[in-house]
């Protein structure tokens, strides 16, 4: 073992130095700071480090050798003995975690939001097959990505500080892509690059909401959006779904008002419904008349298997009260932690300043690689390949569920981008999800998405990151887990 650094071992020059040094070394040995078998610095080095004479150090070391605390080896140095002298008991430091005077109950309290974040139901599982939102990483074109990465990795401007709004070439490439593929009306100056979708949610909450403001949300809906808004002390009001998307007519008839409405119109999360153009126009009219911002999460808009995607809410008129958000977690890699916001021109400055103050710039090197990936056409080609890939997996998984799981489980959402949803009668879906995870398969309980009451019991199952064998094995495992429940009901 290397010699420990004892530079922080302080001595009072007004007290006997030899006595102090002796007691400090004994204490460090007994409490385990100087571990058994470790080598001490040489007497010359200790003398220089501690600012005492070498004779004082030598006398203390010789005394500790005589008492059995230290031992020496020829031409190697002085070492801590492997066992304490028999007459010495180890000094036990107080354990602040278990001491009655400093138990967890005595520690400073977390906020209400902090307590909610400790909820184990919200913990993300490891990246298992069928974990919702996880793309097919094995199909990612790493050879292209690595080439682009090598192109930029030595560029000094990309490893220093950067603009909080984001790397300009990425915003330019992204603006062009969003205009052509989603009908979003924007210029590069309207885009804010974020550290993923969750930061986009937090930024919108920070900029738009005051404590007590009302946020209107879909029920069931995206749980992490609930948390972002509640953390800013917003009041949540829930609106149900019709045909698995936000029930716009019910919202209008309810006379409900809010400062912000959060919606996933292209693929409602988690139920997968697609809001038709007519309802989108009604929703925009309602927002304009009631003075409500719409936060549009264009979730999984790139992966549509049964129909052509409807244009984004944001681009359906020249001026809309819409904040548009997306990310690269599902289209590229979750590990990138890159997302984006498109905001009206009048709000660009305040959003950019909020980004600067709350988190600063997002990593520039990743932004440069994504920029070239989009600009050179690799992004669109990758999405086309993934659409074919996911369509095949989706068809196969739905067939297996219908063939082998019904009537124990029913496929209630069969086209939601990268996942499907099954209903599991009145079974405890949290317990079922945990059991499935122990067998090596990810999922999210459907009850997670309903903050007020459980509307349905079921599982959200991502299929994008699965193989053919994974899908067969998962369905077989689910069948075995569900059969005991069916027998109980029948008896």
Tab-separated table of C-alpha atoms in Angstrom:
chain	number	residue	atom	x	y	z
A	1	UNK	CA	0.000	0.000	0.000
A	2	UNK	CA	1.152	3.561	-0.703
A	3	UNK	CA	2.052	5.900	2.132
A	4	UNK	CA	-1.004	7.902	3.349
A	5	UNK	CA	-0.944	11.678	3.119
A	6	UNK	CA	-0.938	13.156	6.643
A	7	UNK	CA	-0.833	16.791	5.588
A	8	UNK	CA	-4.113	17.542	7.398
A	9	UNK	CA	-2.772	16.237	10.713
A	10	UNK	CA	-2.527	19.568	12.597
A	11	UNK	CA	-0.480	20.226	15.735
A	12	UNK	CA	-0.739	23.114	18.197
A	13	UNK	CA	2.701	24.810	18.436
A	14	UNK	CA	1.843	25.970	21.992
A	15	UNK	CA	1.471	22.391	23.260
A	16	UNK	CA	4.104	19.618	23.514
A	17	UNK	CA	4.579	18.460	19.929
A	18	UNK	CA	5.810	14.953	20.715
A	19	UNK	CA	2.774	14.182	22.901
A	20	UNK	CA	0.360	15.600	20.312
A	21	UNK	CA	1.903	13.637	17.449
A	22	UNK	CA	1.808	10.432	19.472
A	23	UNK	CA	-1.897	10.773	20.308
A	24	UNK	CA	-2.854	11.832	16.756
A	25	UNK	CA	-1.164	8.779	15.237
A	26	UNK	CA	-2.639	6.376	17.805
A	27	UNK	CA	-6.114	7.781	17.185
A	28	UNK	CA	-5.714	7.484	13.389
A	29	UNK	CA	-4.599	3.862	13.745
A	30	UNK	CA	-7.418	2.901	16.148
A	31	UNK	CA	-10.237	4.513	14.189
A	32	UNK	CA	-9.083	2.941	10.929
A	33	UNK	CA	-7.928	6.030	9.093
A	34	UNK	CA	-4.461	4.462	8.929
A	35	UNK	CA	-5.291	0.975	7.769
A	36	UNK	CA	-3.487	-2.156	8.847
A	37	UNK	CA	-0.522	-2.924	6.615
A	38	UNK	CA	-0.305	0.562	5.101
A	39	UNK	CA	3.067	2.245	4.874
A	40	UNK	CA	3.828	5.465	6.730
A	41	UNK	CA	5.704	8.337	5.081
A	42	UNK	CA	9.400	8.472	5.894
A	43	UNK	CA	10.498	10.364	9.033
A	44	UNK	CA	12.044	13.070	6.829
A	45	UNK	CA	8.813	13.540	4.853
A	46	UNK	CA	6.684	13.586	8.026
A	47	UNK	CA	8.993	16.179	9.524
A	48	UNK	CA	8.639	18.435	6.473
A	49	UNK	CA	4.882	17.913	6.178
A	50	UNK	CA	4.082	18.564	9.849
A	51	UNK	CA	6.656	21.272	10.450
A	52	UNK	CA	8.351	19.536	13.391
A	53	UNK	CA	11.904	18.344	13.895
A	54	UNK	CA	12.900	14.983	12.509
A	55	UNK	CA	14.140	13.908	15.979
A	56	UNK	CA	10.616	14.455	17.380
A	57	UNK	CA	9.125	12.293	14.618
A	58	UNK	CA	11.698	9.522	15.109
A	59	UNK	CA	11.100	9.412	18.881
A	60	UNK	CA	7.312	9.058	18.364
A	61	UNK	CA	7.743	6.333	15.726
A	62	UNK	CA	10.130	4.369	17.959
A	63	UNK	CA	7.673	4.581	20.860
A	64	UNK	CA	4.816	3.316	18.662
A	65	UNK	CA	7.000	0.450	17.447
A	66	UNK	CA	7.797	-0.499	21.027
A	67	UNK	CA	4.075	-0.533	21.898
A	68	UNK	CA	3.150	-2.676	18.899
A	69	UNK	CA	1.328	-0.070	16.804
A	70	UNK	CA	4.009	-0.015	14.118
A	71	UNK	CA	6.496	-2.406	12.583
A	72	UNK	CA	9.410	-1.925	10.230
A	73	UNK	CA	10.780	-3.921	7.327
A	74	UNK	CA	14.435	-3.681	6.252
A	75	UNK	CA	14.947	-1.307	3.306
A	76	UNK	CA	11.146	-0.939	2.924
A	77	UNK	CA	10.024	1.418	5.665
A	78	UNK	CA	7.601	1.624	8.586
A	79	UNK	CA	4.161	-0.003	8.409
A	80	UNK	CA	0.968	-0.045	10.493
A	81	UNK	CA	0.728	-3.322	12.426
A	82	UNK	CA	-1.821	-5.796	11.148
A	83	UNK	CA	-3.426	-6.008	14.611
A	84	UNK	CA	-3.760	-3.563	17.494
A	85	UNK	CA	-1.906	-4.204	20.741
A	86	UNK	CA	-3.935	-6.452	23.066
A	87	UNK	CA	-4.368	-3.732	25.703
A	88	UNK	CA	-5.928	-1.242	23.236
A	89	UNK	CA	-9.587	-1.225	22.228
A	90	UNK	CA	-10.512	0.267	18.859
A	91	UNK	CA	-11.893	3.781	19.099
A	92	UNK	CA	-15.424	3.842	17.693
A	93	UNK	CA	-16.526	6.975	15.956
A	94	UNK	CA	-20.203	7.929	16.503
A	95	UNK	CA	-22.433	6.879	13.624
A	96	UNK	CA	-24.525	9.934	12.751
A	97	UNK	CA	-26.891	7.792	10.678
A	98	UNK	CA	-27.954	5.594	13.589
A	99	UNK	CA	-27.229	7.748	16.628
A	100	UNK	CA	-30.513	8.414	18.501
A	101	UNK	CA	-29.738	12.153	18.528
A	102	UNK	CA	-29.240	12.285	14.792
A	103	UNK	CA	-31.750	9.811	13.407
A	104	UNK	CA	-33.475	10.376	10.076
A	105	UNK	CA	-36.412	11.940	11.932
A	106	UNK	CA	-34.104	14.603	13.371
A	107	UNK	CA	-32.622	15.620	10.018
A	108	UNK	CA	-33.943	18.740	8.246
A	109	UNK	CA	-37.218	17.966	6.530
A	110	UNK	CA	-37.584	17.706	2.774
A	111	UNK	CA	-40.174	19.812	1.019
A	112	UNK	CA	-43.472	18.248	0.004
A	113	UNK	CA	-42.077	17.938	-3.513
A	114	UNK	CA	-38.907	16.368	-2.173
A	115	UNK	CA	-40.895	13.745	-0.315
A	116	UNK	CA	-42.895	12.911	-3.435
A	117	UNK	CA	-39.666	12.360	-5.365
A	118	UNK	CA	-38.683	9.645	-2.875
A	119	UNK	CA	-41.693	7.588	-3.937
A	120	UNK	CA	-40.229	4.205	-4.985
A	121	UNK	CA	-43.031	3.831	-7.532
A	122	UNK	CA	-41.313	6.482	-9.622
A	123	UNK	CA	-37.885	4.867	-9.741
A	124	UNK	CA	-36.806	4.027	-13.285
A	125	UNK	CA	-35.821	0.423	-13.770
A	126	UNK	CA	-32.642	-0.532	-15.568
A	127	UNK	CA	-32.805	-0.784	-19.335
A	128	UNK	CA	-34.482	-4.152	-19.728
A	129	UNK	CA	-36.291	-5.476	-22.802
A	130	UNK	CA	-39.794	-3.915	-22.882
A	131	UNK	CA	-38.728	-0.866	-20.876
A	132	UNK	CA	-40.990	1.860	-22.333
A	133	UNK	CA	-39.226	4.570	-24.296
A	134	UNK	CA	-36.042	2.613	-24.946
A	135	UNK	CA	-35.174	2.470	-28.668
A	136	UNK	CA	-33.403	-0.336	-30.500
A	137	UNK	CA	-29.861	0.680	-29.612
A	138	UNK	CA	-28.309	-2.277	-31.422
A	139	UNK	CA	-29.712	-0.944	-34.702
A	140	UNK	CA	-28.149	2.479	-34.215
A	141	UNK	CA	-25.628	3.460	-36.970
A	142	UNK	CA	-22.637	3.774	-34.670
A	143	UNK	CA	-20.154	3.729	-37.573
A	144	UNK	CA	-21.626	6.980	-38.895
A	145	UNK	CA	-22.009	8.469	-35.436
A	146	UNK	CA	-18.406	7.685	-34.468
A	147	UNK	CA	-17.100	9.213	-37.695
A	148	UNK	CA	-18.970	12.435	-36.980
A	149	UNK	CA	-17.791	12.364	-33.371
A	150	UNK	CA	-14.140	12.071	-34.449
A	151	UNK	CA	-14.688	15.021	-36.770
A	152	UNK	CA	-15.549	17.275	-33.826
A	153	UNK	CA	-13.828	15.799	-30.793
A	154	UNK	CA	-10.679	17.954	-31.086
A	155	UNK	CA	-12.437	21.246	-31.816
A	156	UNK	CA	-11.523	23.547	-28.932
A	157	UNK	CA	-14.655	25.765	-29.208
A	158	UNK	CA	-16.773	22.681	-28.478
A	159	UNK	CA	-15.085	21.807	-25.184
A	160	UNK	CA	-15.362	25.258	-23.639
A	161	UNK	CA	-18.406	27.225	-22.554
A	162	UNK	CA	-21.223	27.706	-25.017
A	163	UNK	CA	-24.454	29.626	-25.610
A	164	UNK	CA	-27.246	28.612	-23.266
A	165	UNK	CA	-29.778	28.690	-26.104
A	166	UNK	CA	-27.880	25.978	-27.949
A	167	UNK	CA	-25.412	25.344	-30.762
A	168	UNK	CA	-26.526	27.443	-33.754
A	169	UNK	CA	-25.865	24.836	-36.499
A	170	UNK	CA	-28.008	22.339	-34.566
A	171	UNK	CA	-30.819	24.858	-34.194
A	172	UNK	CA	-30.617	25.583	-37.925
A	173	UNK	CA	-30.730	21.893	-38.880
A	174	UNK	CA	-33.502	21.215	-36.387
A	175	UNK	CA	-35.644	24.132	-37.599
A	176	UNK	CA	-35.470	22.824	-41.159
A	177	UNK	CA	-36.322	19.272	-40.073
A	178	UNK	CA	-39.296	20.349	-37.917
A	179	UNK	CA	-40.695	22.536	-40.697
A	180	UNK	CA	-40.517	19.767	-43.305
A	181	UNK	CA	-41.531	16.763	-41.173
A	182	UNK	CA	-43.947	18.160	-38.557
A	183	UNK	CA	-45.193	21.420	-40.059
A	184	UNK	CA	-43.737	23.438	-37.181
A	185	UNK	CA	-43.476	27.160	-37.947
A	186	UNK	CA	-40.171	28.249	-36.535
A	187	UNK	CA	-36.783	29.760	-37.226
A	188	UNK	CA	-33.504	28.773	-35.484
A	189	UNK	CA	-33.789	31.714	-33.089
A	190	UNK	CA	-36.993	30.244	-31.610
A	191	UNK	CA	-35.344	26.974	-30.552
A	192	UNK	CA	-33.903	26.353	-27.078
A	193	UNK	CA	-31.718	23.225	-26.754
A	194	UNK	CA	-32.312	21.509	-23.403
A	195	UNK	CA	-30.931	18.616	-21.393
A	196	UNK	CA	-33.772	16.317	-22.360
A	197	UNK	CA	-37.563	16.485	-22.113
A	198	UNK	CA	-37.613	16.814	-18.345
A	199	UNK	CA	-35.637	20.050	-18.446
A	200	UNK	CA	-38.007	21.355	-21.118
A	201	UNK	CA	-40.914	20.687	-18.760
A	202	UNK	CA	-39.127	22.339	-15.847
A	203	UNK	CA	-38.198	25.391	-17.924
A	204	UNK	CA	-41.803	25.889	-19.041
A	205	UNK	CA	-43.005	25.537	-15.466
A	206	UNK	CA	-40.437	28.046	-14.213
A	207	UNK	CA	-41.108	30.641	-16.918
A	208	UNK	CA	-44.898	30.371	-17.302
A	209	UNK	CA	-46.261	29.422	-13.884
A	210	UNK	CA	-46.654	31.233	-10.590
A	211	UNK	CA	-47.452	29.323	-7.382
A	212	UNK	CA	-51.118	28.430	-7.382
A	213	UNK	CA	-51.597	28.661	-11.165
A	214	UNK	CA	-53.716	25.926	-12.713
A	215	UNK	CA	-52.277	23.379	-15.138
A	216	UNK	CA	-54.749	21.298	-17.156
A	217	UNK	CA	-53.572	17.767	-17.909
A	218	UNK	CA	-54.716	14.575	-19.591
A	219	UNK	CA	-55.819	11.700	-17.362
A	220	UNK	CA	-54.102	9.282	-17.616
A	221	UNK	CA	-51.031	11.277	-18.557
A	222	UNK	CA	-47.286	11.719	-18.306
A	223	UNK	CA	-46.334	11.311	-14.644
A	224	UNK	CA	-43.066	13.244	-14.868
A	225	UNK	CA	-44.939	16.258	-16.172
A	226	UNK	CA	-47.139	16.112	-13.048
A	227	UNK	CA	-43.995	16.244	-10.924
A	228	UNK	CA	-42.470	19.168	-12.826
A	229	UNK	CA	-45.606	21.271	-12.397
A	230	UNK	CA	-46.273	20.272	-8.794
A	231	UNK	CA	-42.668	21.156	-7.939
A	232	UNK	CA	-43.559	24.719	-8.969
A	233	UNK	CA	-46.637	24.604	-6.713
A	234	UNK	CA	-49.116	24.494	-9.564
A	235	UNK	CA	-52.661	23.219	-9.094
A	236	UNK	CA	-53.448	20.311	-11.429
A	237	UNK	CA	-56.849	19.780	-13.029
A	238	UNK	CA	-57.426	16.590	-14.942
A	239	UNK	CA	-59.398	16.014	-18.147
A	240	UNK	CA	-60.294	12.526	-19.323
A	241	UNK	CA	-59.731	10.949	-22.711
A	242	UNK	CA	-62.028	10.091	-25.596
A	243	UNK	CA	-60.829	7.567	-28.166
A	244	UNK	CA	-57.568	7.552	-26.191
A	245	UNK	CA	-56.767	11.261	-26.697
A	246	UNK	CA	-57.695	14.437	-24.793
A	247	UNK	CA	-61.481	14.922	-24.755
A	248	UNK	CA	-61.544	18.446	-26.189
A	249	UNK	CA	-65.343	18.738	-26.152
A	250	UNK	CA	-65.473	17.784	-22.476
A	251	UNK	CA	-62.775	20.368	-21.736
A	252	UNK	CA	-64.733	23.120	-23.500
A	253	UNK	CA	-68.045	22.201	-21.820
A	254	UNK	CA	-66.440	22.091	-18.373
A	255	UNK	CA	-65.629	25.829	-18.446
A	256	UNK	CA	-62.256	24.815	-17.027
A	257	UNK	CA	-59.562	27.494	-17.119
A	258	UNK	CA	-55.846	27.233	-16.645
A	259	UNK	CA	-52.567	29.050	-17.182
A	260	UNK	CA	-51.072	26.070	-19.054
A	261	UNK	CA	-52.403	22.927	-20.710
A	262	UNK	CA	-50.053	19.970	-21.220
A	263	UNK	CA	-50.989	17.564	-23.997
A	264	UNK	CA	-49.512	14.796	-26.165
A	265	UNK	CA	-51.781	15.059	-29.232
A	266	UNK	CA	-49.787	13.040	-31.765
A	267	UNK	CA	-49.478	9.923	-29.603
A	268	UNK	CA	-51.246	10.438	-26.283
A	269	UNK	CA	-49.003	9.122	-23.556
A	270	UNK	CA	-49.574	6.393	-22.546
A	271	UNK	CA	-52.818	5.511	-24.367
A	272	UNK	CA	-51.603	6.263	-27.891
A	273	UNK	CA	-54.627	8.102	-29.326
A	274	UNK	CA	-54.091	10.619	-32.121
A	275	UNK	CA	-56.026	13.879	-31.864
A	276	UNK	CA	-57.683	14.649	-35.238
A	277	UNK	CA	-57.198	17.985	-36.961
A	278	UNK	CA	-60.706	19.192	-36.125
A	279	UNK	CA	-60.198	18.742	-32.395
A	280	UNK	CA	-56.787	20.388	-32.638
A	281	UNK	CA	-58.352	23.519	-34.089
A	282	UNK	CA	-61.018	23.497	-31.351
A	283	UNK	CA	-58.290	23.209	-28.724
A	284	UNK	CA	-56.382	26.151	-30.209
A	285	UNK	CA	-59.569	28.241	-30.205
A	286	UNK	CA	-60.242	27.321	-26.569
A	287	UNK	CA	-56.674	28.245	-25.559
A	288	UNK	CA	-56.825	31.598	-27.347
A	289	UNK	CA	-60.171	32.516	-25.818
A	290	UNK	CA	-59.248	31.447	-22.288
A	291	UNK	CA	-55.716	32.909	-22.337
A	292	UNK	CA	-54.071	29.527	-21.756
A	293	UNK	CA	-50.677	28.391	-23.019
A	294	UNK	CA	-50.507	24.917	-24.603
A	295	UNK	CA	-47.389	22.849	-23.973
A	296	UNK	CA	-47.336	20.359	-26.843
A	297	UNK	CA	-45.215	17.270	-26.283
A	298	UNK	CA	-44.867	15.780	-29.775
A	299	UNK	CA	-44.299	12.339	-28.299
A	300	UNK	CA	-43.297	9.579	-30.736
A	301	UNK	CA	-44.517	11.578	-33.737
A	302	UNK	CA	-41.846	9.909	-35.892
A	303	UNK	CA	-43.274	6.399	-35.440
A	304	UNK	CA	-46.786	6.003	-36.828
A	305	UNK	CA	-47.881	2.617	-38.169
A	306	UNK	CA	-51.614	2.949	-38.889
A	307	UNK	CA	-51.951	6.456	-40.317
A	308	UNK	CA	-50.077	9.521	-41.464
A	309	UNK	CA	-49.202	11.789	-38.535
A	310	UNK	CA	-51.294	14.946	-38.166
A	311	UNK	CA	-49.381	18.239	-38.309
A	312	UNK	CA	-48.255	19.677	-34.995
A	313	UNK	CA	-50.606	21.998	-33.109
A	314	UNK	CA	-47.898	24.642	-33.135
A	315	UNK	CA	-47.932	24.974	-36.924
A	316	UNK	CA	-51.684	24.933	-37.582
A	317	UNK	CA	-51.865	28.739	-37.631
A	318	UNK	CA	-49.384	31.586	-37.984
A	319	UNK	CA	-49.623	32.635	-34.351
A	320	UNK	CA	-50.552	29.973	-31.811
A	321	UNK	CA	-50.263	30.014	-27.995
A	322	UNK	CA	-48.131	26.860	-28.159
A	323	UNK	CA	-44.832	25.864	-26.589
A	324	UNK	CA	-43.558	22.870	-28.589
A	325	UNK	CA	-41.187	20.283	-27.106
A	326	UNK	CA	-39.380	17.173	-28.296
A	327	UNK	CA	-36.226	15.180	-27.637
A	328	UNK	CA	-33.693	12.822	-29.211
A	329	UNK	CA	-34.003	10.156	-26.512
A	330	UNK	CA	-36.185	7.842	-28.586
A	331	UNK	CA	-35.073	8.784	-32.081
A	332	UNK	CA	-31.328	8.558	-31.308
A	333	UNK	CA	-30.039	7.644	-27.834
A	334	UNK	CA	-31.442	8.244	-24.321
A	335	UNK	CA	-27.876	8.806	-23.105
A	336	UNK	CA	-27.533	11.967	-25.205
A	337	UNK	CA	-29.848	13.860	-22.826
A	338	UNK	CA	-30.711	16.359	-25.555
A	339	UNK	CA	-34.125	17.914	-26.096
A	340	UNK	CA	-35.534	21.088	-27.572
A	341	UNK	CA	-38.212	23.720	-27.080
A	342	UNK	CA	-39.766	25.888	-29.777
A	343	UNK	CA	-41.165	29.063	-28.230
A	344	UNK	CA	-42.822	32.194	-29.687
A	345	UNK	CA	-40.373	34.917	-30.676
A	346	UNK	CA	-41.563	37.190	-27.884
A	347	UNK	CA	-40.521	34.583	-25.279
A	348	UNK	CA	-37.123	33.589	-26.653
A	349	UNK	CA	-35.138	35.970	-24.472
A	350	UNK	CA	-36.821	35.022	-21.206
A	351	UNK	CA	-36.516	31.283	-21.943
A	352	UNK	CA	-32.845	31.633	-22.923
A	353	UNK	CA	-32.132	33.577	-19.727
A	354	UNK	CA	-33.963	30.991	-17.635
A	355	UNK	CA	-31.911	28.217	-19.249
A	356	UNK	CA	-28.719	30.168	-18.531
A	357	UNK	CA	-29.596	30.716	-14.879
A	358	UNK	CA	-30.995	27.250	-14.102
A	359	UNK	CA	-28.612	24.897	-15.903
A	360	UNK	CA	-26.376	26.742	-18.369
A	361	UNK	CA	-25.510	25.351	-21.776
A	362	UNK	CA	-26.012	21.762	-22.930
A	363	UNK	CA	-22.873	19.830	-24.029
A	364	UNK	CA	-21.654	21.341	-27.304
A	365	UNK	CA	-19.823	18.288	-28.650
A	366	UNK	CA	-23.010	16.198	-28.633
A	367	UNK	CA	-24.905	19.048	-30.251
A	368	UNK	CA	-22.322	19.325	-33.042
A	369	UNK	CA	-22.546	15.600	-33.794
A	370	UNK	CA	-26.363	15.656	-33.850
A	371	UNK	CA	-26.256	18.745	-36.067
A	372	UNK	CA	-24.209	16.983	-38.747
A	373	UNK	CA	-26.243	13.794	-38.311
A	374	UNK	CA	-29.382	15.745	-39.245
A	375	UNK	CA	-27.859	18.049	-41.885
A	376	UNK	CA	-26.230	15.197	-43.836
A	377	UNK	CA	-29.487	13.189	-44.025
A	378	UNK	CA	-28.495	10.382	-41.650
A	379	UNK	CA	-31.279	11.256	-39.197
A	380	UNK	CA	-34.117	10.910	-41.713
A	381	UNK	CA	-32.666	7.677	-43.116
A	382	UNK	CA	-32.287	6.267	-39.598
A	383	UNK	CA	-35.911	7.109	-38.782
A	384	UNK	CA	-37.116	5.384	-41.958
A	385	UNK	CA	-35.208	2.222	-41.059
A	386	UNK	CA	-36.537	2.319	-37.504
A	387	UNK	CA	-40.122	2.727	-38.713
A	388	UNK	CA	-39.789	-0.497	-40.711
A	389	UNK	CA	-37.998	-2.201	-37.807
A	390	UNK	CA	-40.583	-1.161	-35.207
A	391	UNK	CA	-43.560	-1.931	-37.447
A	392	UNK	CA	-42.382	-5.550	-37.764
A	393	UNK	CA	-41.856	-5.846	-34.009
A	394	UNK	CA	-45.200	-4.202	-33.293
A	395	UNK	CA	-47.094	-6.595	-35.593
A	396	UNK	CA	-45.361	-9.629	-34.107
A	397	UNK	CA	-45.885	-8.550	-30.483
A	398	UNK	CA	-49.569	-7.756	-30.986
A	399	UNK	CA	-50.124	-11.148	-32.648
A	400	UNK	CA	-48.467	-12.945	-29.741
A	401	UNK	CA	-50.549	-11.057	-27.188
A	402	UNK	CA	-53.831	-11.779	-28.977
A	403	UNK	CA	-52.924	-15.437	-29.489
A	404	UNK	CA	-51.461	-16.336	-26.098
A	405	UNK	CA	-52.620	-13.817	-23.466
A	406	UNK	CA	-56.311	-13.275	-24.123
A	407	UNK	CA	-58.575	-13.451	-22.183
A	408	UNK	CA	-56.197	-13.060	-19.186
A	409	UNK	CA	-54.942	-9.791	-20.653
A	410	UNK	CA	-56.478	-7.629	-23.345
A	411	UNK	CA	-54.638	-5.421	-25.811
A	412	UNK	CA	-56.258	-2.013	-25.264
A	413	UNK	CA	-53.707	0.191	-27.028
A	414	UNK	CA	-52.146	-1.405	-30.072
A	415	UNK	CA	-50.559	1.586	-31.790
A	416	UNK	CA	-48.781	4.017	-29.532
A	417	UNK	CA	-45.445	4.548	-31.253
A	418	UNK	CA	-42.899	2.414	-29.438
A	419	UNK	CA	-45.161	0.697	-26.897
A	420	UNK	CA	-48.451	-1.124	-26.432
A	421	UNK	CA	-50.781	-1.211	-23.428
A	422	UNK	CA	-52.516	-4.287	-22.065
A	423	UNK	CA	-55.335	-4.393	-19.513
A	424	UNK	CA	-54.983	-6.920	-16.696
A	425	UNK	CA	-58.496	-6.869	-15.182
A	426	UNK	CA	-58.394	-5.920	-11.504
A	427	UNK	CA	-54.939	-7.299	-10.859
A	428	UNK	CA	-52.381	-5.213	-8.932
A	429	UNK	CA	-50.379	-3.906	-11.881
A	430	UNK	CA	-47.565	-2.598	-9.662
A	431	UNK	CA	-46.995	-6.069	-8.229
A	432	UNK	CA	-47.241	-7.596	-11.704
A	433	UNK	CA	-44.661	-5.149	-13.066
A	434	UNK	CA	-42.253	-5.983	-10.244
A	435	UNK	CA	-42.619	-9.712	-10.840
A	436	UNK	CA	-42.046	-9.224	-14.540
A	437	UNK	CA	-38.900	-7.212	-13.822
A	438	UNK	CA	-37.521	-10.043	-11.687
A	439	UNK	CA	-37.840	-12.229	-14.789
A	440	UNK	CA	-35.762	-9.736	-16.794
A	441	UNK	CA	-38.499	-7.738	-18.547
A	442	UNK	CA	-39.262	-4.047	-18.151
A	443	UNK	CA	-42.713	-2.419	-18.019
A	444	UNK	CA	-44.588	0.447	-16.381
A	445	UNK	CA	-47.840	-0.079	-14.435
A	446	UNK	CA	-50.724	1.738	-16.085
A	447	UNK	CA	-51.851	3.001	-12.679
A	448	UNK	CA	-48.743	5.219	-12.528
A	449	UNK	CA	-50.305	7.545	-15.080
A	450	UNK	CA	-53.453	8.372	-13.096
A	451	UNK	CA	-52.671	10.762	-10.221
A	452	UNK	CA	-56.184	10.806	-8.775
A	453	UNK	CA	-57.535	7.293	-9.074
A	454	UNK	CA	-56.680	4.122	-10.963
A	455	UNK	CA	-58.777	4.164	-14.114
A	456	UNK	CA	-57.536	0.819	-15.355
A	457	UNK	CA	-55.115	-1.881	-14.289
A	458	UNK	CA	-52.556	-2.791	-16.905
A	459	UNK	CA	-49.012	-2.598	-18.213
A	460	UNK	CA	-47.219	-0.321	-20.660
A	461	UNK	CA	-44.774	-2.476	-22.618
A	462	UNK	CA	-42.113	-1.062	-24.937
A	463	UNK	CA	-41.296	-3.327	-27.867
A	464	UNK	CA	-38.647	-1.295	-29.722
A	465	UNK	CA	-35.698	-2.713	-27.749
A	466	UNK	CA	-36.692	-6.380	-28.065
A	467	UNK	CA	-35.735	-9.402	-30.113
A	468	UNK	CA	-38.080	-12.078	-31.422
A	469	UNK	CA	-37.046	-14.378	-28.569
A	470	UNK	CA	-37.595	-11.585	-26.038
A	471	UNK	CA	-41.171	-11.132	-27.233
A	472	UNK	CA	-41.984	-14.840	-27.112
A	473	UNK	CA	-40.409	-15.209	-23.672
A	474	UNK	CA	-42.142	-12.123	-22.261
A	475	UNK	CA	-45.587	-13.265	-23.411
A	476	UNK	CA	-44.957	-16.723	-21.967
A	477	UNK	CA	-43.834	-15.216	-18.658
A	478	UNK	CA	-46.866	-12.927	-18.516
A	479	UNK	CA	-49.165	-15.856	-19.200
A	480	UNK	CA	-47.689	-17.789	-16.288
A	481	UNK	CA	-48.046	-14.766	-14.003
A	482	UNK	CA	-51.645	-14.145	-15.039
A	483	UNK	CA	-52.969	-17.735	-14.967
A	484	UNK	CA	-53.028	-17.997	-11.120
A	485	UNK	CA	-55.197	-14.875	-11.034
A	486	UNK	CA	-57.630	-16.363	-13.536
A	487	UNK	CA	-57.880	-19.582	-11.510
A	488	UNK	CA	-58.588	-17.617	-8.346
A	489	UNK	CA	-61.439	-15.767	-10.071
A	490	UNK	CA	-62.938	-18.999	-11.421
A	491	UNK	CA	-62.882	-20.739	-8.040
